[in-house]
XYZ file of N, CA and C in Angstrom:
180
model
N -15.090 171.481 95.024
C -14.457 170.347 94.419
C -13.195 170.844 93.732
N -12.032 170.349 94.078
C -10.790 170.768 93.414
C -10.778 170.304 91.958
N -10.171 171.122 91.100
C -10.125 170.793 89.677
C -8.894 171.418 89.030
N -8.461 170.827 87.935
C -7.413 171.399 87.091
C -8.130 171.977 85.871
N -7.967 173.281 85.642
C -8.690 173.961 84.572
C -7.735 174.409 83.475
N -8.093 174.123 82.226
C -7.363 174.648 81.071
C -7.890 176.046 80.790
N -6.983 176.984 80.542
C -7.390 178.357 80.266
C -7.390 178.599 78.763
N -8.555 178.867 78.169
C -8.635 178.983 76.711
C -7.851 180.160 76.141
N -7.655 181.219 76.929
C -6.916 182.387 76.447
C -5.408 182.253 76.642
N -4.991 181.149 77.252
C -3.565 180.909 77.486
C -3.279 179.435 77.187
N -3.126 179.092 75.897
C -2.925 177.688 75.520
C -1.777 177.035 76.297
N -2.065 175.863 76.833
C -1.062 175.127 77.591
C -1.017 175.478 79.061
N -1.673 176.581 79.450
C -1.680 176.978 80.862
C -2.827 176.275 81.581
N -2.543 175.829 82.778
C -3.561 175.185 83.605
C -3.551 175.825 84.984
N -4.703 175.809 85.618
C -4.871 176.420 86.931
C -5.549 175.405 87.843
N -5.006 175.234 89.033
C -5.656 174.387 90.035
C -6.514 175.306 90.886
N -7.792 175.005 90.967
C -8.724 175.835 91.720
C -9.879 174.963 92.197
N -10.943 175.613 92.630
C -12.128 174.905 93.106
C -13.326 175.231 92.230
N -14.155 174.228 91.990
C -15.457 174.442 91.378
C -16.461 174.353 92.520
N -17.259 175.400 92.704
C -18.171 175.484 93.845
C -19.625 175.452 93.377
N -20.517 175.205 94.323
C -21.960 175.208 94.088
C -22.400 174.179 93.050
N -21.703 173.067 92.974
C -22.082 171.979 92.079
C -21.726 170.659 92.771
N -22.588 169.682 92.625
C -22.320 168.368 93.219
C -21.149 167.709 92.492
N -20.239 167.079 93.217
C -19.095 166.424 92.565
C -19.511 165.472 91.442
N -20.630 164.788 91.590
C -21.092 163.856 90.559
C -21.495 164.579 89.270
N -21.764 165.887 89.364
C -22.180 166.665 88.192
C -21.004 167.302 87.457
N -19.805 167.211 88.016
C -18.618 167.784 87.367
C -18.130 166.802 86.306
N -17.903 167.323 85.093
C -17.448 166.472 83.998
C -16.257 167.114 83.293
N -15.459 166.295 82.663
C -14.347 166.810 81.864
C -14.928 167.584 80.687
N -14.426 168.785 80.470
C -14.885 169.615 79.356
C -16.067 170.502 79.683
N -16.601 170.424 80.899
C -17.750 171.268 81.225
C -17.337 172.733 81.245
N -18.268 173.606 80.885
C -18.006 175.041 80.900
C -18.141 175.567 82.322
N -17.216 176.425 82.700
C -17.251 177.076 84.010
C -17.004 178.567 83.827
N -17.360 179.339 84.838
C -17.074 180.773 84.818
C -16.326 181.131 86.096
N -15.491 182.128 85.991
C -14.694 182.531 87.150
C -15.493 183.493 88.024
N -15.270 183.384 89.314
C -15.818 184.294 90.306
C -14.685 184.538 91.288
N -14.781 185.568 92.083
C -13.702 185.892 93.011
C -14.230 185.951 94.425
N -13.529 185.288 95.319
C -13.882 185.234 96.729
C -12.916 186.122 97.506
N -13.418 187.181 98.171
C -12.514 188.008 98.987
C -11.968 187.178 100.152
N -10.642 187.241 100.362
C -10.078 186.455 101.461
C -9.522 187.340 102.578
N -8.635 188.274 102.282
C -8.098 189.142 103.322
C -7.334 190.306 102.696
N -7.333 191.425 103.356
C -6.550 192.599 102.942
C -6.671 192.927 101.454
N -7.873 192.792 100.892
C -8.086 193.115 99.492
C -7.713 192.030 98.510
N -7.227 190.891 98.986
C -6.872 189.778 98.099
C -8.135 189.037 97.677
N -8.136 188.584 96.424
C -9.267 187.832 95.894
C -8.788 186.454 95.434
N -9.551 185.438 95.771
C -9.229 184.067 95.392
C -10.138 183.669 94.227
N -9.561 183.289 93.065
C -10.429 182.856 91.967
C -11.047 181.485 92.260
N -12.349 181.412 92.093
C -13.074 180.155 92.201
C -13.932 180.031 90.944
N -14.436 178.866 90.683
C -15.180 178.642 89.454
C -16.533 178.030 89.762
N -17.516 178.388 88.938
C -18.875 177.868 89.043
C -19.278 177.297 87.690
N -20.195 176.342 87.685
C -20.699 175.805 86.427
C -21.325 176.945 85.637
N -21.023 177.013 84.348
C -21.560 178.062 83.480
C -22.722 177.482 82.701
N -23.909 177.916 83.032
C -25.089 177.384 82.365
C -25.529 178.259 81.194
N -24.923 179.451 81.039
C -25.333 180.358 79.966
C -24.351 180.355 78.822
N -23.126 180.825 79.060
C -22.135 180.934 77.995
C -20.842 180.263 78.429
N -20.149 179.577 77.522
C -18.843 179.008 77.871
C -17.831 180.104 78.178
N -17.035 179.895 79.215
C -15.979 180.842 79.548
C -14.658 180.074 79.619
N -14.428 179.375 80.687
C -13.258 178.532 80.859
C -13.730 177.091 80.745
N -12.860 176.178 80.391
C -13.266 174.782 80.352
C -12.416 173.969 81.297
N -13.029 172.936 81.821
C -12.363 172.035 82.770
C -11.447 171.104 82.033
Protein backbone atom coordinates (compact mmCIF):
# COMPACT_ATOMS: atom_id res chain seq x y z
CA UNK A 1 0.00 0.00 0.00
CA UNK A 2 1.63 3.32 -0.99
CA UNK A 3 1.96 5.86 1.80
CA UNK A 4 3.49 9.23 2.66
CA UNK A 5 5.55 8.85 5.85
CA UNK A 6 6.72 11.59 8.21
CA UNK A 7 10.24 10.94 9.49
CA UNK A 8 10.51 11.70 13.22
CA UNK A 9 14.29 12.22 13.08
CA UNK A 10 13.97 14.73 10.24
CA UNK A 11 11.19 17.23 11.05
CA UNK A 12 9.33 18.32 7.94
CA UNK A 13 10.79 15.52 5.80
CA UNK A 14 8.41 13.07 4.19
CA UNK A 15 9.07 9.87 2.27
CA UNK A 16 6.81 8.16 -0.25
CA UNK A 17 7.13 4.40 0.16
CA UNK A 18 5.10 1.24 0.61
CA UNK A 19 3.61 -0.32 3.72
CA UNK A 20 3.65 -4.10 3.22
CA UNK A 21 2.14 -7.14 4.94
CA UNK A 22 -0.90 -5.22 6.18
CA UNK A 23 -4.42 -4.98 4.78
CA UNK A 24 -5.18 -1.52 3.34
CA UNK A 25 -8.21 -1.27 5.66
CA UNK A 26 -5.86 -1.66 8.66
CA UNK A 27 -3.61 1.28 7.68
CA UNK A 28 -4.38 4.41 9.69
CA UNK A 29 -2.99 7.91 9.93
CA UNK A 30 -0.46 8.04 12.76
CA UNK A 31 0.12 4.29 12.94
CA UNK A 32 3.61 3.17 13.94
CA UNK A 33 5.70 1.50 11.26
CA UNK A 34 9.23 0.13 11.07
CA UNK A 35 11.61 0.24 8.16
CA UNK A 36 12.83 -2.87 6.37
CA UNK A 37 14.96 -3.13 3.25
CA UNK A 38 14.19 -5.09 0.12
CA UNK A 39 17.20 -6.04 -2.05
CA UNK A 40 16.47 -5.01 -5.64
CA UNK A 41 19.61 -5.23 -7.81
CA UNK A 42 23.39 -4.80 -7.74
CA UNK A 43 23.46 -4.29 -3.97
CA UNK A 44 20.75 -1.62 -3.96
CA UNK A 45 18.18 -1.75 -1.17
CA UNK A 46 14.65 -0.36 -1.36
CA UNK A 47 13.19 0.90 1.95
CA UNK A 48 9.77 -0.54 2.70
CA UNK A 49 7.72 -0.27 5.86
CA UNK A 50 5.79 -2.74 8.00
CA UNK A 51 3.31 -2.17 10.82
CA UNK A 52 5.23 -1.90 14.10
CA UNK A 53 3.46 -3.89 16.76
CA UNK A 54 6.25 -3.64 19.37
CA UNK A 55 7.89 -0.21 19.46
CA UNK A 56 7.15 3.01 17.55
CA UNK A 57 9.78 3.83 14.94
CA UNK A 58 8.46 5.94 12.06
CA UNK A 59 4.93 7.29 11.90
CA UNK A 60 2.57 7.48 8.96
